[in-house]
Coordinates of C-alpha atoms and ligand atoms in Angstrom, one line a residue:
A1 CA 100.6 2.7 -11.3
Q2 CA 100.5 4.7 -14.5
A3 CA 102.3 3.4 -17.5
A4 CA 105.4 5.4 -18.5
A5 CA 104.9 7.8 -21.3
P6 CA 105.8 6.2 -24.6
A7 CA 109.1 7.4 -26.1
V8 CA 107.6 7.9 -29.5
S9 CA 104.7 10.4 -29.7
Q10 CA 101.5 8.7 -30.6
P11 CA 98.9 10.2 -32.9
P12 CA 96.4 11.9 -30.6
V13 CA 93.5 9.8 -29.6
I14 CA 90.5 11.5 -31.0
S15 CA 87.3 11.5 -29.2
K16 CA 84.4 9.5 -30.6
E17 CA 82.0 11.9 -29.0
V18 CA 80.0 13.9 -31.4
T19 CA 77.6 16.6 -30.4
V20 CA 74.7 17.0 -32.9
L21 CA 72.7 20.2 -32.5
F22 CA 69.6 21.1 -34.4
G23 CA 67.6 24.3 -34.8
S24 CA 64.3 23.5 -36.3
Q25 CA 61.0 25.3 -36.9
T26 CA 59.0 22.7 -38.8
G27 CA 60.9 19.7 -37.7
N28 CA 62.9 18.9 -40.8
S29 CA 66.3 19.7 -39.2
Q30 CA 65.3 17.8 -36.1
K31 CA 64.4 14.7 -38.0
L32 CA 67.6 14.8 -40.0
A33 CA 69.6 15.3 -36.8
K34 CA 68.0 12.3 -35.3
K35 CA 68.8 10.2 -38.4
L36 CA 72.4 11.4 -38.3
S37 CA 72.7 10.6 -34.7
E38 CA 71.4 7.0 -35.3
K39 CA 74.0 6.6 -38.1
L40 CA 76.8 7.8 -35.9
K41 CA 75.8 5.3 -33.3
E42 CA 75.7 2.5 -35.8
Q43 CA 79.2 3.4 -36.9
G44 CA 80.7 3.4 -33.5
F45 CA 80.5 7.0 -32.5
Q46 CA 79.0 8.4 -29.3
P47 CA 76.5 11.1 -30.4
T48 CA 74.7 13.5 -28.1
L49 CA 71.6 14.8 -29.8
S50 CA 70.1 18.0 -28.6
S51 CA 68.0 21.0 -29.6
M52 CA 70.1 24.2 -29.6
S53 CA 67.7 25.5 -26.9
D54 CA 68.5 22.6 -24.6
F55 CA 72.3 22.8 -25.1
K56 CA 74.3 24.4 -22.3
P57 CA 76.5 26.9 -24.0
N58 CA 79.2 26.8 -21.3
T59 CA 79.9 23.2 -22.2
L60 CA 80.8 24.2 -25.8
K61 CA 84.5 24.5 -25.0
K62 CA 84.7 20.8 -24.2
V63 CA 83.0 19.7 -27.4
E64 CA 85.4 18.3 -30.0
N65 CA 83.1 17.3 -32.8
L66 CA 80.1 19.5 -33.5
L67 CA 77.5 18.9 -36.2
I68 CA 74.9 21.6 -36.7
L69 CA 71.7 21.1 -38.6
V70 CA 69.7 24.3 -38.8
S71 CA 67.0 25.8 -40.9
T72 CA 66.5 29.5 -41.8
H73 CA 63.3 31.1 -41.0
G74 CA 61.4 34.1 -42.3
E75 CA 63.7 36.8 -43.6
G76 CA 67.0 35.0 -42.8
E77 CA 66.2 34.5 -39.1
P78 CA 67.1 31.5 -36.9
P79 CA 64.3 29.3 -35.8
D80 CA 62.9 29.9 -32.3
N81 CA 64.8 27.1 -30.7
A82 CA 68.1 28.2 -32.2
L83 CA 67.8 31.8 -31.1
S84 CA 69.5 31.7 -27.7
F85 CA 72.5 29.6 -28.9
Y86 CA 72.8 31.8 -32.0
E87 CA 73.0 34.9 -29.9
F88 CA 75.4 33.3 -27.5
L89 CA 77.8 32.3 -30.3
H90 CA 77.7 35.8 -31.8
S91 CA 78.2 37.5 -28.5
K92 CA 81.4 38.4 -26.6
R93 CA 80.7 35.5 -24.2
A94 CA 81.5 33.0 -27.0
P95 CA 84.7 31.0 -26.2
Q96 CA 87.6 30.4 -28.5
L97 CA 87.1 27.0 -30.1
E98 CA 90.6 26.0 -31.4
G99 CA 90.0 22.3 -30.6
L100 CA 86.7 22.1 -32.3
R101 CA 85.9 20.2 -35.5
F102 CA 82.5 21.1 -37.0
S103 CA 80.3 20.9 -40.0
V104 CA 77.0 22.6 -40.8
L105 CA 74.0 21.4 -42.8
A106 CA 71.8 24.4 -43.6
L107 CA 68.2 24.0 -44.7
G108 CA 66.4 26.7 -46.6
D109 CA 64.6 27.7 -49.7
T110 CA 66.3 29.4 -52.8
S111 CA 63.2 31.4 -53.4
Y112 CA 64.1 33.5 -50.4
E113 CA 66.7 36.2 -50.6
F114 CA 68.5 35.2 -47.4
F115 CA 68.8 31.6 -48.4
C116 CA 70.2 29.4 -45.6
Q117 CA 71.4 32.5 -43.8
T118 CA 71.3 31.0 -40.3
G119 CA 73.4 28.0 -41.4
K120 CA 75.8 30.3 -43.2
D121 CA 76.1 32.4 -40.0
F122 CA 76.9 29.5 -37.8
D123 CA 79.4 28.1 -40.3
K124 CA 81.2 31.4 -40.5
R125 CA 81.1 32.1 -36.8
L126 CA 82.5 28.7 -35.8
E127 CA 85.4 29.3 -38.1
E128 CA 86.0 32.7 -36.7
L129 CA 86.2 31.2 -33.2
G130 CA 88.9 28.9 -34.3
G131 CA 87.0 25.7 -35.3
K132 CA 88.1 23.5 -38.2
R133 CA 85.7 22.2 -40.7
L134 CA 85.2 18.5 -40.9
T135 CA 83.6 19.0 -44.3
A136 CA 82.2 21.9 -46.1
R137 CA 78.7 23.3 -45.3
V138 CA 75.9 22.1 -47.5
D139 CA 73.0 24.4 -48.2
C140 CA 69.8 22.5 -49.0
D141 CA 66.8 23.8 -51.0
V142 CA 63.3 22.7 -50.3
D143 CA 64.0 19.3 -51.8
F144 CA 66.6 18.7 -49.2
E145 CA 66.7 14.8 -49.0
D146 CA 69.5 14.1 -51.4
S147 CA 71.8 16.9 -50.4
A148 CA 71.3 16.1 -46.7
A149 CA 72.1 12.4 -47.3
E150 CA 75.3 13.4 -49.2
W151 CA 76.4 15.8 -46.4
M152 CA 75.8 13.0 -43.8
D153 CA 78.0 10.6 -45.8
R154 CA 80.7 13.1 -46.1
V155 CA 80.5 14.0 -42.4
L156 CA 80.8 10.3 -41.4
A157 CA 83.7 9.7 -43.8
S158 CA 85.6 12.7 -42.4
L159 CA 84.9 11.7 -38.8
H160 CA 86.2 8.3 -39.5
E161 CA 89.3 9.8 -41.1
A162 CA 89.8 12.2 -38.2
A163 CA 89.3 9.4 -35.6
A164 CA 91.6 7.2 -37.7
A165 CA 89.2 4.4 -36.8
P166 CA 88.3 1.4 -38.9
T167 CA 85.2 2.1 -40.8
L168 CA 82.4 0.1 -39.3
G169 CA 79.9 -1.0 -41.9
S170 CA 80.2 0.7 -45.3
S171 CA 80.0 4.4 -45.2
G172 CA 79.8 6.8 -48.1
G173 CA 77.8 4.5 -50.3
G174 CA 74.1 4.7 -51.0
A175 CA 73.6 1.2 -49.7
A176 CA 74.5 2.1 -46.1
V177 CA 72.2 5.1 -46.2
R178 CA 69.2 3.1 -47.1
S179 CA 69.7 0.2 -44.7
E180 CA 66.8 0.9 -42.4
T181 CA 63.8 0.2 -44.6
Q182 CA 62.5 -3.1 -43.3
Q183 CA 58.8 -2.3 -43.0
T184 CA 56.9 0.3 -45.0
E185 CA 56.7 3.5 -43.1
Y186 CA 54.9 6.3 -44.8
S187 CA 57.1 9.4 -44.9
R188 CA 57.9 12.5 -46.9
S189 CA 59.7 10.4 -49.5
N190 CA 57.1 7.7 -49.4
P191 CA 53.7 9.4 -48.8
F192 CA 50.5 7.6 -48.0
Q193 CA 47.7 7.7 -50.6
A194 CA 45.0 8.9 -48.3
A195 CA 41.3 9.2 -49.2
V196 CA 39.5 12.5 -48.9
L197 CA 36.3 12.2 -46.7
E198 CA 35.0 15.8 -46.6
N199 CA 35.9 19.0 -48.2
L200 CA 33.8 22.0 -47.0
N201 CA 34.0 25.8 -47.3
L202 CA 34.0 27.2 -43.8
N203 CA 33.3 30.8 -44.9
G204 CA 29.8 32.0 -45.3
R205 CA 28.2 33.3 -48.5
G206 CA 29.6 36.7 -49.5
S207 CA 32.9 36.3 -47.8
D208 CA 36.0 37.4 -49.7
R209 CA 37.8 34.4 -48.2
E210 CA 37.6 30.7 -49.0
T211 CA 38.8 28.4 -46.2
R212 CA 38.5 24.6 -46.7
H213 CA 37.9 22.2 -43.9
L214 CA 39.3 18.9 -45.2
E215 CA 38.8 15.6 -43.6
I216 CA 41.2 12.8 -44.7
S217 CA 41.2 9.1 -43.8
L218 CA 44.4 7.7 -42.4
E219 CA 42.9 4.2 -42.2
G220 CA 45.4 1.5 -42.9
S221 CA 48.4 3.8 -42.9
N222 CA 49.6 3.3 -39.4
L223 CA 50.4 7.0 -39.4
Q224 CA 50.3 8.5 -35.9
Y225 CA 50.2 12.2 -34.9
E226 CA 49.6 14.4 -32.0
P227 CA 48.0 17.8 -31.7
G228 CA 50.6 20.4 -32.9
D229 CA 51.9 18.2 -35.6
S230 CA 51.6 19.0 -39.3
L231 CA 50.5 17.1 -42.3
G232 CA 52.6 17.2 -45.5
V233 CA 50.5 17.2 -48.7
Y234 CA 51.7 16.7 -52.2
P235 CA 49.6 19.0 -54.5
K236 CA 49.3 19.2 -58.3
N237 CA 50.1 22.2 -60.4
H238 CA 47.1 24.0 -62.0
S239 CA 46.3 22.3 -65.3
R240 CA 45.8 25.5 -67.2
L241 CA 49.2 26.8 -66.2
V242 CA 50.8 23.5 -67.3
D243 CA 48.9 23.4 -70.6
E244 CA 49.9 27.0 -71.4
L245 CA 53.6 26.3 -70.6
I246 CA 53.6 23.2 -72.9
Q247 CA 52.0 25.3 -75.6
A248 CA 54.3 28.2 -75.2
M249 CA 57.3 25.9 -75.5
D250 CA 55.9 23.8 -78.4
W251 CA 56.5 20.6 -76.5
N252 CA 54.9 17.3 -76.9
R253 CA 53.0 16.5 -73.7
E254 CA 53.7 12.8 -74.2
E255 CA 57.4 13.2 -74.3
L256 CA 59.0 11.0 -71.6
V257 CA 61.1 12.9 -69.2
P258 CA 63.0 11.9 -66.0
V259 CA 61.2 12.5 -62.7
D260 CA 63.9 11.4 -60.3
K261 CA 67.6 10.6 -60.0
N262 CA 66.9 6.8 -60.5
G263 CA 66.0 7.3 -64.1
N264 CA 62.3 6.9 -63.8
E265 CA 60.4 8.6 -66.6
R266 CA 56.9 10.0 -66.9
P267 CA 55.1 11.8 -69.7
L268 CA 55.9 15.6 -69.7
L269 CA 52.3 16.6 -68.8
E270 CA 52.3 14.4 -65.7
A271 CA 55.9 15.4 -64.8
L272 CA 55.0 19.1 -64.9
T273 CA 51.7 18.5 -63.1
S274 CA 52.9 16.4 -60.2
H275 CA 56.7 16.3 -60.1
Y276 CA 58.2 19.7 -60.8
E277 CA 57.7 23.2 -59.4
V278 CA 56.6 25.6 -62.1
T279 CA 55.3 28.5 -60.0
V280 CA 58.4 29.9 -58.4
L281 CA 61.3 31.6 -60.0
T282 CA 64.6 31.6 -58.1
K283 CA 68.0 33.0 -58.9
P284 CA 69.7 29.6 -59.3
L285 CA 66.9 28.6 -61.7
L286 CA 67.4 31.7 -63.8
E287 CA 71.1 31.1 -63.8
Q288 CA 70.6 27.6 -65.2
A289 CA 68.0 28.9 -67.6
A290 CA 70.5 31.5 -68.9
A291 CA 73.0 28.7 -69.6
L292 CA 70.3 26.6 -71.3
F293 CA 69.1 29.5 -73.5
P294 CA 72.2 31.5 -74.5
G295 CA 71.3 34.8 -76.1
S296 CA 67.9 34.9 -74.5
G297 CA 68.6 38.1 -72.5
L298 CA 68.5 36.3 -69.3
Q299 CA 72.2 36.8 -68.9
E300 CA 71.7 40.6 -68.8
L301 CA 69.1 40.2 -66.1
L302 CA 71.7 38.3 -64.0
A303 CA 74.5 40.8 -64.5
P304 CA 76.2 42.2 -61.4
G305 CA 74.6 45.4 -60.1
R306 CA 71.1 44.4 -61.2
E307 CA 70.2 42.4 -58.2
Q308 CA 67.3 44.6 -57.2
E309 CA 65.8 44.4 -60.7
L310 CA 66.2 40.6 -60.6
R311 CA 64.5 40.4 -57.3
A312 CA 61.6 42.5 -58.5
Y313 CA 61.3 40.4 -61.7
I314 CA 61.1 37.0 -60.0
K315 CA 58.6 38.1 -57.3
N316 CA 55.2 36.7 -58.1
R317 CA 56.2 35.4 -61.5
D318 CA 56.3 31.8 -62.7
L319 CA 57.8 29.7 -65.5
L320 CA 55.1 30.8 -67.9
D321 CA 56.1 34.4 -67.5
L322 CA 59.8 33.5 -67.8
V323 CA 59.4 31.7 -71.1
R324 CA 57.0 34.3 -72.6
D325 CA 58.9 37.3 -71.4
H326 CA 62.2 36.0 -72.8
Q327 CA 60.8 34.0 -75.7
L328 CA 62.5 30.9 -74.6
K329 CA 62.2 28.1 -77.1
G330 CA 64.1 25.3 -78.7
V331 CA 65.0 23.0 -75.9
S332 CA 63.3 19.7 -75.2
G333 CA 61.1 19.0 -72.2
K334 CA 63.7 16.7 -71.0
Q335 CA 66.4 19.4 -71.0
F336 CA 64.1 21.9 -69.4
V337 CA 63.0 19.8 -66.5
S338 CA 66.6 19.1 -65.7
I339 CA 66.8 22.7 -64.3
L340 CA 63.6 22.5 -62.2
R341 CA 63.1 21.9 -58.5
K342 CA 61.0 19.0 -57.4
L343 CA 57.5 20.1 -56.4
P344 CA 57.7 20.3 -52.7
P345 CA 55.0 19.1 -50.3
R346 CA 53.1 21.8 -48.4
L347 CA 52.9 21.5 -44.6
Y348 CA 49.6 22.3 -42.8
S349 CA 49.1 22.4 -39.1
I350 CA 46.6 19.6 -38.3
S351 CA 43.3 20.8 -36.9
S352 CA 42.0 17.6 -35.4
S353 CA 42.8 15.6 -32.2
P354 CA 43.4 12.0 -33.1
K355 CA 41.6 11.0 -29.9
A356 CA 38.5 12.9 -31.0
H357 CA 38.8 11.6 -34.6
P358 CA 40.5 8.3 -34.7
D359 CA 41.9 7.3 -38.1
E360 CA 41.3 10.8 -39.5
V361 CA 43.2 13.9 -39.9
H362 CA 41.6 17.4 -40.5
L363 CA 43.2 20.4 -42.2
T364 CA 42.1 24.0 -42.3
I365 CA 43.4 25.6 -45.6
R366 CA 42.8 29.0 -47.0
K367 CA 42.8 29.4 -50.7
V368 CA 45.5 31.7 -51.9
Q369 CA 44.6 33.6 -55.0
Y370 CA 45.7 37.1 -56.1
E371 CA 46.5 39.0 -59.2
A372 CA 50.0 40.0 -60.2
H373 CA 51.6 41.2 -63.4
G374 CA 48.3 41.1 -65.2
R375 CA 47.4 37.5 -64.5
E376 CA 45.5 35.6 -61.8
R377 CA 47.9 33.7 -59.5
Y378 CA 47.0 30.6 -57.5
G379 CA 48.5 29.1 -54.4
V380 CA 49.5 25.6 -55.7
C381 CA 48.2 23.4 -52.9
S382 CA 45.4 25.5 -51.6
T383 CA 43.9 25.9 -55.0
Y384 CA 44.3 22.3 -55.9
I385 CA 42.4 21.4 -52.7
A386 CA 39.7 24.0 -53.0
E387 CA 39.0 23.5 -56.7
H388 CA 39.8 19.9 -57.4
L389 CA 39.5 17.6 -54.4
E390 CA 36.3 15.8 -53.8
P391 CA 35.3 13.1 -51.3
G392 CA 36.8 9.8 -52.4
D393 CA 39.8 11.4 -54.2
P394 CA 43.3 10.3 -53.2
L395 CA 45.8 12.7 -51.7
P396 CA 49.4 11.8 -51.0
V397 CA 50.2 12.8 -47.4
F398 CA 52.7 12.2 -44.6
V399 CA 52.9 13.3 -40.9
Q400 CA 55.5 15.9 -40.0
H401 CA 56.0 15.7 -36.2
N402 CA 56.5 19.1 -34.6
P403 CA 58.0 18.6 -31.1
N404 CA 58.2 22.4 -30.8
F405 CA 54.5 22.9 -30.7
K406 CA 53.1 20.6 -28.0
L407 CA 50.5 20.8 -25.3
P408 CA 52.0 21.0 -21.8
Q409 CA 52.8 17.6 -20.2
N410 CA 50.7 18.5 -17.3
P411 CA 47.0 18.6 -18.1
D412 CA 46.4 21.2 -15.3
T413 CA 48.7 23.8 -16.9
P414 CA 46.7 26.7 -18.3
I415 CA 47.1 27.4 -22.0
I416 CA 46.7 30.7 -23.9
M417 CA 46.2 30.2 -27.7
I418 CA 46.6 32.9 -30.2
G419 CA 45.5 32.0 -33.7
P420 CA 43.8 34.4 -36.1
G421 CA 42.7 33.0 -39.5
T422 CA 43.8 29.5 -40.3
G423 CA 46.3 29.9 -37.4
V424 CA 43.4 28.6 -35.3
A425 CA 43.8 25.1 -36.8
P426 CA 46.1 23.5 -34.1
F427 CA 43.9 24.9 -31.3
R428 CA 40.9 23.0 -32.5
A429 CA 43.3 20.0 -32.1
F430 CA 44.4 21.1 -28.7
L431 CA 40.9 21.6 -27.3
G432 CA 39.7 18.3 -28.9
E433 CA 42.5 16.6 -27.1
R434 CA 41.9 18.3 -23.8
E435 CA 38.2 17.4 -24.0
E436 CA 38.9 13.7 -24.8
T437 CA 41.5 13.4 -22.0
G438 CA 39.4 15.3 -19.5
A439 CA 42.3 17.8 -18.8
Q440 CA 41.4 20.3 -16.2
G441 CA 43.8 23.2 -17.0
K442 CA 42.2 26.5 -18.0
T443 CA 42.2 27.5 -21.7
W444 CA 42.0 30.8 -23.4
L445 CA 41.6 31.3 -27.2
F446 CA 42.3 34.5 -29.2
F447 CA 40.8 34.4 -32.7
G448 CA 40.5 37.0 -35.4
D449 CA 39.4 37.2 -39.0
R450 CA 37.8 39.8 -41.2
H451 CA 34.0 39.5 -40.6
F452 CA 32.0 38.0 -37.7
S453 CA 29.2 36.9 -39.9
T454 CA 31.1 35.1 -42.6
D455 CA 34.6 34.3 -41.3
F456 CA 34.1 32.9 -37.8
L457 CA 35.8 29.6 -38.5
Y458 CA 34.4 26.7 -36.4
Q459 CA 32.2 29.0 -34.4
V460 CA 29.8 26.3 -33.3
E461 CA 32.6 24.2 -31.9
W462 CA 34.1 27.0 -29.9
Q463 CA 30.7 27.8 -28.5
R464 CA 30.1 24.2 -27.5
W465 CA 33.5 24.0 -25.8
L466 CA 32.8 27.3 -24.0
K467 CA 29.6 25.9 -22.7
D468 CA 31.2 22.6 -21.7
G469 CA 34.1 24.4 -19.9
V470 CA 36.7 22.9 -22.2
L471 CA 37.3 26.4 -23.4
T472 CA 37.5 28.8 -20.4
R473 CA 37.4 32.0 -22.4
M474 CA 37.6 33.3 -25.9
D475 CA 38.3 36.8 -27.3
V476 CA 37.8 37.6 -30.9
A477 CA 38.9 40.4 -33.2
F478 CA 37.0 40.9 -36.4
S479 CA 39.1 43.3 -38.3
R480 CA 36.7 44.6 -40.9
D481 CA 33.5 45.0 -39.0
T482 CA 34.4 48.3 -37.6
D483 CA 35.9 51.5 -38.9
E484 CA 39.1 51.0 -37.2
K485 CA 40.9 47.6 -37.5
V486 CA 41.1 45.4 -34.5
Y487 CA 43.5 42.5 -34.4
V488 CA 44.2 39.8 -31.8
Q489 CA 47.0 41.8 -30.3
H490 CA 44.6 44.6 -29.5
R491 CA 42.5 42.1 -27.5
I492 CA 45.7 40.9 -25.8
L493 CA 46.6 44.4 -24.8
E494 CA 43.0 45.0 -23.5
H495 CA 43.2 42.0 -21.3
G496 CA 46.8 42.4 -20.3
K497 CA 46.3 42.3 -16.6
E498 CA 44.5 39.0 -16.7
L499 CA 46.8 37.5 -19.3
Y500 CA 49.8 38.4 -17.2
Q501 CA 48.2 36.7 -14.2
W502 CA 47.7 33.5 -16.2
L503 CA 51.4 33.6 -17.1
E504 CA 52.4 34.1 -13.5
E505 CA 50.2 31.1 -12.7
G506 CA 52.3 29.1 -15.1
A507 CA 50.3 29.2 -18.3
S508 CA 51.9 28.3 -21.6
I509 CA 51.4 30.5 -24.7
Y510 CA 50.9 29.3 -28.2
V511 CA 50.9 31.4 -31.3
C512 CA 50.0 30.1 -34.8
G513 CA 49.6 31.8 -38.1
D514 CA 51.2 34.5 -40.2
E515 CA 54.7 35.1 -39.1
K516 CA 55.8 38.4 -40.7
H517 CA 53.1 40.6 -39.4
M518 CA 50.8 38.8 -36.9
A519 CA 53.4 36.8 -34.9
H520 CA 55.7 39.8 -34.8
D521 CA 53.0 42.2 -33.5
V522 CA 51.7 39.6 -31.0
H523 CA 55.2 39.2 -29.6
A524 CA 55.5 42.9 -29.2
A525 CA 52.1 43.0 -27.5
L526 CA 53.1 40.3 -25.1
A527 CA 56.3 42.2 -24.2
T528 CA 54.3 45.3 -23.6
I529 CA 51.9 43.7 -21.1
I530 CA 54.7 41.9 -19.3
E531 CA 56.5 45.2 -19.0
R532 CA 53.4 47.0 -17.9
E533 CA 51.9 44.4 -15.5
G534 CA 55.2 43.1 -14.2
G535 CA 56.6 46.6 -13.7
L536 CA 59.7 45.5 -15.7
S537 CA 62.1 47.4 -18.0
S538 CA 61.8 46.5 -21.7
E539 CA 65.0 44.5 -21.4
A540 CA 63.6 42.5 -18.5
A541 CA 60.4 41.9 -20.3
A542 CA 62.3 40.6 -23.3
E543 CA 64.2 38.3 -21.0
Y544 CA 60.9 37.1 -19.4
L545 CA 59.7 36.1 -22.9
A546 CA 63.0 34.5 -23.8
R547 CA 62.8 32.5 -20.6
L548 CA 59.3 31.4 -21.4
Q549 CA 60.6 30.3 -24.8
Q550 CA 63.5 28.5 -23.2
D551 CA 61.2 26.7 -20.9
K552 CA 59.0 25.7 -23.8
R553 CA 56.1 27.8 -22.3
Y554 CA 56.0 30.1 -25.4
Q555 CA 55.8 28.1 -28.6
R556 CA 55.1 29.3 -32.1
D557 CA 54.0 27.6 -35.3
V558 CA 54.3 30.4 -37.7
Y559 CA 54.7 30.6 -41.5
Ligands
2AM601 P1 42.9 42.2 -42.2 O1 42.8 41.2 -43.4 O2 41.6 42.9 -42.1 O3 44.1 43.1 -42.3 C1 43.2 36.7 -40.4 O4 43.7 36.8 -41.7 C2 43.1 38.0 -39.7 O5 44.4 38.5 -39.4 C3 42.4 39.1 -40.5 O6 41.4 39.6 -39.7 C4 43.5 40.0 -40.8 O7 43.0 41.4 -40.9 C5 44.3 39.9 -39.6 N1 45.6 40.5 -39.6 C6 46.3 41.1 -40.6 N2 47.4 41.6 -40.2 C7 47.6 41.3 -38.9 C8 48.6 41.6 -38.0 N3 49.7 42.3 -38.2 N4 48.4 41.2 -36.7 C9 47.2 40.5 -36.4 N5 46.3 40.2 -37.3 C10 46.4 40.6 -38.5

């Protein structure tokens, strides 16, 4: 028998179920979501962790507590695995969500105009649909660790409050957050000092490109990776740039300045070389600089209505430009570094299979160098590696797992790999892995670069794999050997019939490399051949691709 209803109304029992959804391109949001989910469990909640692409949107109405961790990609776009959920929420099909409590952690980069846009969109939309915020959204910059940890603490505290449950363990304090470090595990915040084994230029004499093949030893690190994962690398800033900045500001390079929140100090030269970002100007940085240097003219640049000018000014300029152009002077190194971002690690798609190269990891890195505003500009990490790293040198690294770029579970599944330029890196790992494991599935590689004679990266290896049958076929597009440019997407279109057949046989497609142009054009080419060969409307072809994406048969590692 049921107990009679109590005469006095009880406070509603609030569910301890919490849905944690992530939308992640490089894996940061995913990793944070996993960590949050573990904390929730420790503190007596029942979390369900899922990628947005695996979440069934028609179950959303039943969710009471929703935590979203999502990055922003490209020009303000959602990551691939957030797309379908994003579109659902912003469509007419989205349900009213009065009973929902939610909070959003947005990952992004303040050097992009549409900073954290996807997180902002989710946050706004959930409110529009009737949801109540558990705690305010937090927008994280590239050095996201501290802000993310603070958001998690706040989320946990407000969930406890909402659930009116006794707090298990201590929440909110730094102590609880850092409880899980029993054994040393190398990570983004605790990188492994790896040794460089090889550093070779893959381009031939006379090429206008310089692409380094870097072999790194992971011996003794216990770091594990799989094909498709990335390696995080901590670079150093160019010594000339740092020297000129110190000179321009009349600083003493020995001055001790803080390098983290725990009060650790290092000499200014080292801090500007290894700890702080000096090559990127962002709006928040300029706002802080304006406060630090009143009367410098920076205030005017930030005035309302001048956004476009500001955007044009910060593009391809660095701190040296800023201090010279505005004659900034008169603050100590210590004050100055307080407004800087931490030097973020760079992520590179790993180009080795760990089975083929035990205890090693290989990278394929193109040196970035160009002229802008009358001065030579250098990509921080690629230049550091190309110009300074020699065998035997140490390099701080960590593994960034990327579950969204993985070989099919079934070794018989055919794979189509599209990777012009350094985008070919993970496919060297894929083929190495398929060779080592004796996988039987067909493989097809599309590669492109400027010139056949100087820029055919890893040519000998592809040829060997073609001969051995590890690589079933390869199509190349050398863009500057002919009068008219040919790109990988032209080869895709030429072989559309066969490619469509592979898809119908269950092949998975992988695209790696430049996002803005290449990946976009390749996507359009794929849609075209599906439309043409499948006799589909453009809407149906788009759906076909969306379904492939949903089924993890179309994966991209683009940047
Ligand atoms: P380009 O430099 O001659 O324009 C690797 O960088 C290769 O990608 C180069 O051959 C480059 O050609 C090519 N590339 C440039 N834009 C591209 C695009 N939108 N799609 C595919 N490949 C592109």
